[in-house]
Amino acid sequence: MANHFSGWFRMKRAIAWWIRLADVCKHKTVKLGSLVVGHIQHAERYLIKSALERCYPQEIKRLSEGREIKKSSSLKHLCPYLDDNSLLRVGGRLSESKLTVRNPVIIPGNHAVAKAIATEYHNTAHLGVELTLGLVRQKFWIVRARPLIKRIIRSYITCRKLFAKPRCQIMADLPQERVDSDKPPFTYVGIDVFGTFLVKVNRSEVKRYGCMFTCLVSRAVHIEMLYSLETESFINGFRRFISRRGHPDKVYSDNGTNFVGANAELKRALNELSRNEIEAYALRRNIDWHFNPPAASHMGGVWERMIGCARRVMEGFLVGPVKLTDDILETLFAEVESIINGRPLTKLSDDPRDPTPLTPNHLLLLRAGSTIPPGKFDKSDVFRRRWRHVQHLADQFWIKWVRMYLPELQKRIKWTERKTNTTVGDLVLLLEEHTPRNLWPLGIVVEAFEGRDGNVRSVRMRTKSTELVRPITKIVLLESAC
């Protein structure tokens, strides 16, 4: 039964021909000809009876002797009985019903007959589990039918196109850039752009944007105002950030042509940002710049979360008809930055003996320059020089950070199981959020990108018209190459 379509009917038809041949051999007067309904019904009863005798011999024997089946039998809750054709039927609570559904024939779920029946009913419209089960039970009661139907649905490409979920992989370990506590703030930075904001300039309104720089270790933020979404304006904002916060070693951002913005207009405008120019600028200044795969905003969740915080704070400021100017907007960004940096990184405690919660401002307001003087310090240094006092307080921040904040990053919130890797040659469906599912394009995986732990979380795929890089959360596996 390589092709499951109408498998149950083909099984009955094959047996019916043997029955027809047996009739011809037994009764010489019977002539060969086409099958009739009686032959198909006879074949159906024969197949079901064979399956029942193989799977439930003890139950059939006890019922044929007029005894009840054992309490340990898996059919006990169905109250089965034998009909005139020696077939097991459900003798449940619908005996007063006039519908045929009241006494369906019992089919063992682990037999090929059950698979053939469930497959034929499912093929009527490629329905879901419950609808397929409802159709089957009009005539048959398959034992443990739901797991069987689920396996059948998973085996069909058509059903996977309609119902399969996008791929996922176990949540990756945090990179060194998230847990390295011996570097100054903003050594490792995540960048994203948000907006737009309409600003009054003379008699016209122009668009302004915010560019948020998030420290991946201390979770501090720095916000710069962008006067446009041209690459030059973005680089100028990045230069202002470096002048105020120091030179970063590594920068992470969404793909250069696919920053996640507030609306479709921002996304279209960000396409003008030249990834090549940004990479060239970073290379000249020894900055290691990493771009996440397109459409993989969850890979930048550490800074995307801060964008959400900024939006909520700004909604509180921009209540009512507020007319923004460049001066007001820049001041607003500074105040939003201060509020976000004052948020607690650790849980608030009701115990007065516990220290105050850790915030990014505990470190930022004490930072004297782009580097921190080396060395270990203790409480006695508080009474010596002022810079040692500052250093002692900074060390206290990192001690609390390691003891109170870092352990909270240990657990995986979701994606806790390791899945089979996507491999080259897999047939996949590309998820497009604003397109009906039946219009999602098909693709073939041509390259799989492994992470540090050997797990694949992004792939390069070839569709009918182009090649793209996408995270595995944006693809649905239809057929594995393995």
Short mmCIF file of C-alpha atoms in Angstrom, two decimals:
data_model
loop_
_atom_site.label_atom_id
_atom_site.label_comp_id
_atom_site.label_asym_id
_atom_site.label_seq_id
_atom_site.Cartn_x
_atom_site.Cartn_y
_atom_site.Cartn_z
CA MET A 1 0.00 0.00 0.00
CA ALA A 2 2.55 2.55 -1.12
CA ASN A 3 -0.30 4.83 -2.23
CA HIS A 4 -2.77 5.19 0.64
CA PHE A 5 -5.50 6.75 -1.52
CA SER A 6 -8.59 4.48 -1.40
CA GLY A 7 -6.42 1.80 0.25
CA TRP A 8 -9.37 0.33 2.15
CA PHE A 9 -11.44 -0.02 -1.03
CA ARG A 10 -8.56 -1.60 -2.93
CA MET A 11 -8.05 -4.13 -0.13
CA LYS A 12 -11.73 -5.08 -0.26
CA ARG A 13 -11.69 -5.24 -4.05
CA ALA A 14 -8.67 -7.57 -4.10
CA ILE A 15 -10.27 -9.95 -1.57
CA ALA A 16 -13.60 -9.72 -3.43
CA TRP A 17 -11.99 -11.04 -6.62
CA TRP A 18 -10.63 -14.04 -4.70
CA ILE A 19 -14.09 -14.66 -3.28
CA ARG A 20 -15.53 -14.39 -6.79
CA LEU A 21 -12.94 -16.89 -8.06
CA ALA A 22 -13.76 -19.27 -5.18
CA ASP A 23 -17.46 -19.11 -6.10
CA VAL A 24 -16.65 -19.95 -9.72
CA CYS A 25 -14.52 -22.92 -8.66
CA LYS A 26 -17.12 -24.12 -6.16
CA HIS A 27 -20.18 -23.62 -8.38
CA LYS A 28 -19.37 -24.50 -11.96
CA THR A 29 -22.52 -22.76 -13.18
CA VAL A 30 -21.31 -19.30 -11.98
CA LYS A 31 -19.74 -17.31 -14.80
CA LEU A 32 -16.92 -14.84 -14.52
CA GLY A 33 -17.92 -11.19 -14.66
CA SER A 34 -17.64 -7.88 -12.84
CA LEU A 35 -17.91 -7.60 -9.06
CA VAL A 36 -21.20 -6.86 -7.36
CA VAL A 37 -21.94 -5.16 -4.05
CA GLY A 38 -22.35 -8.49 -2.30
CA HIS A 39 -18.77 -9.47 -3.09
CA ILE A 40 -17.42 -6.17 -1.67
CA GLN A 41 -19.49 -6.56 1.51
CA HIS A 42 -18.35 -10.16 1.90
CA ALA A 43 -14.71 -9.08 1.50
CA GLU A 44 -15.16 -6.33 4.10
CA ARG A 45 -16.55 -8.76 6.64
CA TYR A 46 -13.73 -11.20 5.90
CA LEU A 47 -10.98 -8.58 6.43
CA ILE A 48 -12.49 -7.26 9.66
CA LYS A 49 -13.12 -10.74 11.03
CA SER A 50 -9.53 -11.77 10.30
CA ALA A 51 -8.21 -8.70 12.11
CA LEU A 52 -10.45 -9.33 15.13
CA GLU A 53 -9.54 -13.02 15.38
CA ARG A 54 -5.87 -12.12 15.29
CA CYS A 55 -6.00 -9.31 17.88
CA TYR A 56 -8.88 -10.29 20.18
CA PRO A 57 -9.10 -14.13 20.18
CA GLN A 58 -9.85 -14.43 23.91
CA GLU A 59 -12.67 -11.87 23.79
CA ILE A 60 -14.30 -13.56 20.80
CA LYS A 61 -14.04 -16.99 22.44
CA ARG A 62 -15.61 -15.88 25.73
CA LEU A 63 -18.44 -14.00 24.01
CA SER A 64 -19.18 -16.95 21.71
CA GLU A 65 -19.51 -19.14 24.83
CA GLY A 66 -21.96 -16.69 26.37
CA ARG A 67 -19.54 -15.37 28.99
CA GLU A 68 -18.41 -11.80 29.67
CA ILE A 69 -14.96 -10.67 28.69
CA LYS A 70 -12.31 -10.25 31.37
CA LYS A 71 -12.06 -7.00 33.30
CA SER A 72 -8.45 -6.68 32.20
CA SER A 73 -9.46 -6.54 28.52
CA SER A 74 -8.89 -3.25 26.70
CA LEU A 75 -12.43 -3.58 25.26
CA LYS A 76 -14.20 -3.81 28.62
CA HIS A 77 -15.39 -0.18 28.57
CA LEU A 78 -17.02 -0.72 25.15
CA CYS A 79 -19.29 -3.59 26.37
CA PRO A 80 -18.70 -5.53 23.11
CA TYR A 81 -20.97 -8.22 21.71
CA LEU A 82 -20.90 -10.56 18.67
CA ASP A 83 -23.34 -9.86 15.85
CA ASP A 84 -24.80 -12.38 13.40
CA ASN A 85 -21.59 -12.29 11.31
CA SER A 86 -19.37 -12.96 14.36
CA LEU A 87 -18.05 -9.38 14.29
CA LEU A 88 -17.37 -7.48 17.50
CA ARG A 89 -19.59 -4.44 17.88
CA VAL A 90 -19.80 -1.68 20.50
CA GLY A 91 -22.63 -2.32 22.94
CA GLY A 92 -22.52 1.06 24.66
CA ARG A 93 -25.21 3.41 25.91
CA LEU A 94 -26.86 4.31 22.60
CA SER A 95 -29.00 1.20 22.25
CA GLU A 96 -32.20 3.28 22.07
CA SER A 97 -30.88 5.39 19.20
CA LYS A 98 -32.21 4.67 15.70
CA LEU A 99 -28.95 5.76 14.04
CA THR A 100 -26.37 3.33 12.70
CA VAL A 101 -23.74 5.00 14.86
CA ARG A 102 -25.10 3.25 17.93
CA ASN A 103 -23.27 -0.08 17.31
CA PRO A 104 -20.15 0.48 15.18
CA VAL A 105 -17.87 -2.45 14.38
CA ILE A 106 -14.76 -2.63 16.58
CA ILE A 107 -11.44 -2.47 14.69
CA PRO A 108 -8.06 -3.13 16.40
CA GLY A 109 -6.03 0.07 16.12
CA ASN A 110 -2.68 -1.70 15.61
CA HIS A 111 -3.82 -3.63 12.52
CA ALA A 112 -3.34 -2.68 8.86
CA VAL A 113 -7.13 -2.73 8.38
CA ALA A 114 -7.51 0.15 10.86
CA LYS A 115 -4.89 2.19 9.03
CA ALA A 116 -6.54 1.55 5.68
CA ILE A 117 -9.99 2.57 6.98
CA ALA A 118 -8.75 5.74 8.72
CA THR A 119 -6.70 6.71 5.66
CA GLU A 120 -9.68 6.39 3.31
CA TYR A 121 -11.93 8.52 5.52
CA HIS A 122 -9.18 11.10 5.97
CA ASN A 123 -8.65 11.35 2.22
CA THR A 124 -12.20 12.59 1.66
CA ALA A 125 -11.10 16.15 2.45
CA HIS A 126 -7.79 15.96 4.39
CA LEU A 127 -9.62 16.91 7.57
CA GLY A 128 -8.24 17.28 11.07
CA VAL A 129 -8.13 14.60 13.76
CA GLU A 130 -11.57 15.14 15.29
CA LEU A 131 -13.48 15.49 12.02
CA THR A 132 -11.83 12.38 10.59
CA LEU A 133 -12.58 10.49 13.81
CA GLY A 134 -16.23 11.58 13.62
CA LEU A 135 -16.55 10.19 10.10
CA VAL A 136 -14.89 6.90 11.01
CA ARG A 137 -17.15 6.30 14.02
CA GLN A 138 -20.28 6.46 11.89
CA LYS A 139 -19.48 2.85 11.00
CA PHE A 140 -16.30 1.69 12.78
CA TRP A 141 -14.87 2.07 16.28
CA ILE A 142 -11.09 1.99 15.92
CA VAL A 143 -9.32 1.31 19.22
CA ARG A 144 -6.83 4.12 19.99
CA ALA A 145 -7.91 5.93 16.85
CA ARG A 146 -6.56 9.39 17.67
CA PRO A 147 -2.83 8.46 17.71
CA LEU A 148 -3.37 6.50 14.48
CA ILE A 149 -5.08 9.41 12.72
CA LYS A 150 -2.39 11.82 13.91
CA ARG A 151 0.30 9.59 12.39
CA ILE A 152 -1.64 9.46 9.11
CA ILE A 153 -2.00 13.25 9.02
CA ARG A 154 1.71 13.73 9.68
CA SER A 155 2.55 11.39 6.78
CA TYR A 156 0.81 13.50 4.12
CA ILE A 157 2.55 16.46 2.48
CA THR A 158 -0.87 18.01 1.80
CA CYS A 159 -1.73 17.86 5.50
CA ARG A 160 1.66 19.19 6.52
CA LYS A 161 1.07 22.14 4.20
CA LEU A 162 -2.24 22.81 5.95
CA PHE A 163 -1.50 21.99 9.59
CA ALA A 164 2.22 21.51 10.32
CA LYS A 165 3.88 23.98 12.68
CA PRO A 166 7.09 25.88 11.88
CA ARG A 167 10.34 24.26 12.95
CA CYS A 168 12.13 25.04 16.20
CA GLN A 169 15.30 24.02 17.99
CA ILE A 170 16.42 23.93 21.60
CA MET A 171 17.17 27.40 22.94
CA ALA A 172 20.86 28.11 22.46
CA ASP A 173 23.27 28.75 25.32
CA LEU A 174 23.94 32.41 26.01
CA PRO A 175 27.00 33.67 24.12
CA GLN A 176 30.04 35.02 25.91
CA GLU A 177 28.92 38.54 25.01
CA ARG A 178 25.94 38.15 27.38
CA VAL A 179 27.82 36.81 30.41
CA ASP A 180 31.24 38.50 30.24
CA SER A 181 31.44 40.64 33.39
CA ASP A 182 35.02 41.88 33.12
CA LYS A 183 34.34 44.44 30.37
CA PRO A 184 32.97 47.99 30.67
CA PRO A 185 29.36 48.74 29.69
CA PHE A 186 28.52 48.92 25.97
CA THR A 187 31.47 46.74 25.01
CA TYR A 188 28.94 44.41 23.38
CA VAL A 189 26.01 46.24 21.87
CA GLY A 190 22.71 45.40 20.18
CA ILE A 191 21.18 48.04 17.89
CA ASP A 192 17.67 48.64 16.64
CA VAL A 193 15.71 51.55 15.17
CA PHE A 194 12.20 52.58 16.20
CA GLY A 195 9.81 55.34 15.21
CA THR A 196 8.52 57.28 13.38
CA PHE A 197 8.02 60.59 15.19
CA LEU A 198 6.57 63.66 13.45
CA VAL A 199 8.49 66.81 14.40
CA LYS A 200 7.54 70.41 13.65
CA VAL A 201 10.22 72.24 11.66
CA ASN A 202 9.22 75.75 10.61
CA ARG A 203 5.82 75.26 8.96
CA SER A 204 6.21 71.65 7.97
CA GLU A 205 6.39 68.28 9.69
CA VAL A 206 9.33 65.97 9.18
CA LYS A 207 10.05 62.43 10.34
CA ARG A 208 12.52 61.53 13.05
CA TYR A 209 13.57 58.15 14.41
CA GLY A 210 15.13 56.72 17.53
CA CYS A 211 18.18 54.45 17.47
CA MET A 212 18.60 52.37 20.62
CA PHE A 213 21.93 50.88 21.70
CA THR A 214 21.55 48.11 24.28
CA CYS A 215 24.44 46.79 26.38
CA LEU A 216 24.17 43.02 26.17
CA VAL A 217 25.73 42.49 29.62
CA SER A 218 24.43 45.23 31.93
CA ARG A 219 21.18 45.71 29.92
CA ALA A 220 21.73 49.46 29.93
CA VAL A 221 20.42 51.48 26.97
CA HIS A 222 21.51 54.58 25.08
CA ILE A 223 19.17 56.38 22.66
CA GLU A 224 20.21 58.62 19.78
CA MET A 225 17.89 60.59 17.52
CA LEU A 226 18.20 59.91 13.78
CA TYR A 227 17.25 62.74 11.42
CA SER A 228 16.59 60.31 8.56
CA LEU A 229 17.00 56.67 7.63
CA GLU A 230 19.86 57.25 5.26
CA THR A 231 23.01 55.29 5.95
CA GLU A 232 24.97 58.48 6.62
CA SER A 233 22.48 59.61 9.29
CA PHE A 234 22.65 56.20 10.96
CA ILE A 235 26.45 56.24 11.00
CA ASN A 236 26.44 59.77 12.48
CA GLY A 237 24.20 58.54 15.29
CA PHE A 238 26.56 55.62 15.83
CA ARG A 239 29.52 58.02 16.03
CA ARG A 240 27.73 60.12 18.66
CA PHE A 241 27.13 56.96 20.67
CA ILE A 242 30.83 56.03 20.53
CA SER A 243 31.85 59.53 21.62
CA ARG A 244 29.64 59.34 24.70
CA ARG A 245 29.75 55.66 25.68
CA GLY A 246 33.04 54.39 24.35
CA HIS A 247 34.17 52.14 21.54
CA PRO A 248 32.27 48.79 21.33
CA ASP A 249 34.06 45.56 20.45
CA LYS A 250 31.07 43.79 18.92
CA VAL A 251 27.80 45.07 17.53
CA TYR A 252 24.71 42.98 16.80
CA SER A 253 21.70 44.07 14.79
CA ASP A 254 18.92 42.76 12.62
CA ASN A 255 19.74 42.24 8.99
CA GLY A 256 20.83 45.52 7.37
CA THR A 257 17.88 45.46 4.98
CA ASN A 258 15.31 44.17 7.40
CA PHE A 259 15.32 46.09 10.68
CA VAL A 260 12.09 45.53 12.55
CA GLY A 261 10.21 48.81 12.78
CA ALA A 262 6.95 50.18 14.06
CA ASN A 263 5.11 50.03 10.75
CA ALA A 264 5.40 49.04 7.11
CA GLU A 265 6.62 52.50 6.11
CA LEU A 266 9.59 52.27 8.46
CA LYS A 267 10.46 48.81 7.11
CA ARG A 268 10.41 50.08 3.56
CA ALA A 269 12.56 53.08 4.43
CA LEU A 270 15.11 50.94 6.27
CA ASN A 271 15.75 49.06 3.05
CA GLU A 272 17.76 52.10 1.99
CA LEU A 273 20.33 51.41 4.70
CA SER A 274 23.40 50.03 2.98
CA ARG A 275 24.69 46.95 4.77
CA ASN A 276 27.95 47.17 2.84
CA GLU A 277 28.59 50.76 3.96
CA ILE A 278 27.86 49.89 7.59
CA GLU A 279 30.19 46.88 7.48
CA ALA A 280 32.94 48.97 5.84
CA TYR A 281 32.61 51.66 8.52
CA ALA A 282 32.82 49.04 11.28
CA LEU A 283 35.80 47.34 9.65
CA ARG A 284 37.79 50.58 9.52
CA ARG A 285 37.26 51.00 13.27
CA ASN A 286 37.94 47.37 14.26
CA ILE A 287 34.33 46.72 15.21
CA ASP A 288 33.04 43.19 14.74
CA TRP A 289 29.52 43.66 13.33
CA HIS A 290 27.08 40.74 13.29
CA PHE A 291 23.83 40.76 11.32
CA ASN A 292 21.05 38.35 12.33
CA PRO A 293 19.28 36.41 9.58
CA PRO A 294 16.35 38.25 7.95
CA ALA A 295 12.95 37.85 9.64
CA ALA A 296 14.63 36.54 12.83
CA SER A 297 13.63 39.20 15.35
CA HIS A 298 13.60 36.59 18.17
CA MET A 299 17.38 36.27 17.77
CA GLY A 300 17.65 39.88 18.88
CA GLY A 301 15.18 39.62 21.73
CA VAL A 302 17.62 41.16 24.22
CA TRP A 303 17.36 44.53 22.45
CA GLU A 304 13.88 44.11 20.95
CA ARG A 305 12.61 43.89 24.53
CA MET A 306 14.11 47.27 25.29
CA ILE A 307 12.34 48.79 22.29
CA GLY A 308 9.07 47.67 23.84
CA CYS A 309 10.01 49.30 27.16
CA ALA A 310 10.84 52.56 25.39
CA ARG A 311 7.52 52.59 23.57
CA ARG A 312 5.53 52.14 26.78
CA VAL A 313 7.45 54.91 28.55
CA MET A 314 6.97 57.27 25.60
CA GLU A 315 3.24 56.54 25.49
CA GLY A 316 3.06 57.93 29.02
CA PHE A 317 4.82 61.11 27.94
CA LEU A 318 2.95 61.64 24.68
CA VAL A 319 -0.57 61.70 26.12
CA GLY A 320 -2.83 64.17 24.35
CA PRO A 321 -1.96 66.54 21.49
CA VAL A 322 1.80 67.00 21.97
CA LYS A 323 3.63 69.03 19.31
CA LEU A 324 7.17 67.74 19.08
CA THR A 325 10.23 69.68 18.05
CA ASP A 326 13.77 68.40 17.63
CA ASP A 327 14.69 69.89 21.00
CA ILE A 328 11.71 68.31 22.77
CA LEU A 329 12.19 64.93 21.13
CA GLU A 330 15.88 64.78 21.99
CA THR A 331 15.09 65.68 25.62
CA LEU A 332 12.35 63.07 25.64
CA PHE A 333 14.77 60.39 24.45
CA ALA A 334 17.19 61.32 27.24
CA GLU A 335 14.47 61.03 29.89
CA VAL A 336 13.22 57.72 28.49
CA GLU A 337 16.80 56.45 28.55
CA SER A 338 17.17 57.44 32.20
CA ILE A 339 13.92 55.77 33.20
CA ILE A 340 14.79 52.50 31.43
CA ASN A 341 18.26 52.47 32.97
CA GLY A 342 16.65 52.89 36.38
CA ARG A 343 14.57 49.72 36.07
CA PRO A 344 15.47 46.81 38.41
CA LEU A 345 17.31 43.88 36.86
CA THR A 346 16.58 41.60 39.82
CA LYS A 347 13.40 40.82 41.70
CA LEU A 348 12.14 43.26 44.29
CA SER A 349 12.23 41.87 47.81
CA ASP A 350 9.85 42.63 50.69
CA ASP A 351 12.57 41.78 53.22
CA PRO A 352 14.18 45.02 54.50
CA ARG A 353 17.43 43.15 55.12
CA ASP A 354 17.89 42.53 51.37
CA PRO A 355 19.89 45.08 49.37
CA THR A 356 18.22 47.42 46.90
CA PRO A 357 17.57 45.86 43.49
CA LEU A 358 20.28 46.08 40.88
CA THR A 359 19.77 48.63 38.06
CA PRO A 360 21.94 49.66 35.08
CA ASN A 361 22.23 53.15 36.57
CA HIS A 362 24.23 51.71 39.46
CA LEU A 363 27.04 51.21 36.98
CA LEU A 364 26.47 53.96 34.40
CA LEU A 365 26.43 56.88 36.79
CA LEU A 366 29.81 55.82 38.21
CA ARG A 367 31.63 55.20 34.95
CA ALA A 368 34.51 57.67 34.66
CA GLY A 369 35.76 56.80 31.16
CA SER A 370 35.72 54.22 28.42
CA THR A 371 37.75 51.76 30.54
CA ILE A 372 37.77 50.61 34.14
CA PRO A 373 41.07 50.63 36.06
CA PRO A 374 42.29 47.07 36.65
CA GLY A 375 42.77 45.47 40.02
CA LYS A 376 40.83 44.16 43.01
CA PHE A 377 39.54 46.47 45.69
CA ASP A 378 37.99 46.13 49.14
CA LYS A 379 36.00 48.30 51.56
CA SER A 380 39.09 49.97 53.00
CA ASP A 381 39.64 51.64 49.63
CA VAL A 382 36.52 53.77 50.27
CA PHE A 383 38.55 55.91 52.69
CA ARG A 384 41.49 56.50 50.35
CA ARG A 385 41.15 58.10 46.97
CA ARG A 386 37.96 59.13 45.25
CA TRP A 387 38.60 56.98 42.14
CA ARG A 388 39.05 53.95 44.40
CA HIS A 389 35.71 54.75 46.02
CA VAL A 390 34.11 54.81 42.60
CA GLN A 391 35.85 51.58 41.65
CA HIS A 392 34.68 49.87 44.81
CA LEU A 393 31.06 50.75 44.03
CA ALA A 394 31.48 49.51 40.44
CA ASP A 395 32.90 46.24 41.78
CA GLN A 396 29.88 45.93 44.06
CA PHE A 397 27.65 46.22 41.01
CA TRP A 398 29.40 43.31 39.27
CA ILE A 399 29.37 41.21 42.46
CA LYS A 400 25.59 41.66 42.70
CA TRP A 401 25.27 41.11 38.95
CA VAL A 402 27.02 37.73 39.20
CA ARG A 403 25.16 36.61 42.33
CA MET A 404 21.65 37.96 41.74
CA TYR A 405 21.13 38.59 38.00
CA LEU A 406 23.26 36.06 36.14
CA PRO A 407 21.64 32.93 37.72
CA GLU A 408 18.25 34.15 36.48
CA LEU A 409 19.49 33.66 32.90
CA GLN A 410 20.17 29.97 33.48
CA LYS A 411 16.77 28.44 32.71
CA ARG A 412 15.23 28.05 29.27
CA ILE A 413 11.78 29.64 29.07
CA LYS A 414 10.76 27.79 25.88
CA TRP A 415 12.31 25.56 23.20
CA THR A 416 13.55 23.16 25.87
CA GLU A 417 13.90 20.05 23.67
CA ARG A 418 16.57 19.26 21.11
CA LYS A 419 15.03 18.67 17.68
CA THR A 420 16.31 16.96 14.55
CA ASN A 421 18.41 19.38 12.51
CA THR A 422 17.19 20.72 9.18
CA THR A 423 19.48 19.36 6.46
CA VAL A 424 20.40 20.22 2.89
CA GLY A 425 17.81 18.90 0.46
CA ASP A 426 14.81 19.19 2.81
CA LEU A 427 11.58 20.27 1.12
CA VAL A 428 10.14 23.17 3.13
CA LEU A 429 7.34 25.70 3.09
CA LEU A 430 8.31 29.36 3.62
CA LEU A 431 6.15 31.07 6.22
CA GLU A 432 4.88 34.48 5.09
CA GLU A 433 2.87 36.11 7.87
CA HIS A 434 0.59 38.32 5.78
CA THR A 435 -0.13 35.73 3.07
CA PRO A 436 -2.74 32.93 3.14
CA ARG A 437 -1.16 29.63 4.03
CA ASN A 438 -2.07 27.97 0.74
CA LEU A 439 0.00 30.64 -1.06
CA TRP A 440 3.22 30.12 0.92
CA PRO A 441 6.04 29.27 -1.51
CA LEU A 442 7.83 25.93 -1.59
CA GLY A 443 11.60 25.79 -1.25
CA ILE A 444 14.60 23.47 -1.04
CA VAL A 445 17.25 23.90 1.66
CA VAL A 446 20.60 24.45 -0.07
CA GLU A 447 22.69 25.32 3.02
CA ALA A 448 22.23 24.76 6.76
CA PHE A 449 24.07 27.04 9.22
CA GLU A 450 25.14 25.31 12.43
CA GLY A 451 25.54 27.20 15.69
CA ARG A 452 28.28 26.79 18.27
CA ASP A 453 26.43 23.79 19.73
CA GLY A 454 26.04 22.04 16.37
CA ASN A 455 22.31 22.82 16.08
CA VAL A 456 20.88 24.41 12.93
CA ARG A 457 18.81 27.55 13.54
CA SER A 458 18.97 29.23 10.14
CA VAL A 459 19.16 27.99 6.56
CA ARG A 460 19.61 29.19 3.02
CA MET A 461 16.73 28.04 0.83
CA ARG A 462 15.99 28.22 -2.88
CA THR A 463 12.46 28.98 -4.01
CA LYS A 464 11.06 29.14 -7.53
CA SER A 465 12.26 32.71 -7.99
CA THR A 466 15.09 33.45 -5.55
CA GLU A 467 17.43 32.34 -2.76
CA LEU A 468 16.97 33.57 0.80
CA VAL A 469 18.33 33.10 4.30
CA ARG A 470 15.67 32.44 6.93
CA PRO A 471 15.54 31.16 10.52
CA ILE A 472 14.03 27.72 10.95
CA THR A 473 11.09 29.30 12.83
CA LYS A 474 9.97 30.68 9.44
CA ILE A 475 9.90 27.35 7.60
CA VAL A 476 7.64 24.28 7.75
CA LEU A 477 9.24 20.91 7.00
CA LEU A 478 7.33 18.97 4.34
CA GLU A 479 9.74 16.22 3.34
CA SER A 480 13.08 15.37 4.93
CA ALA A 481 16.02 14.53 2.70
CA CYS A 482 17.27 11.93 5.18
#
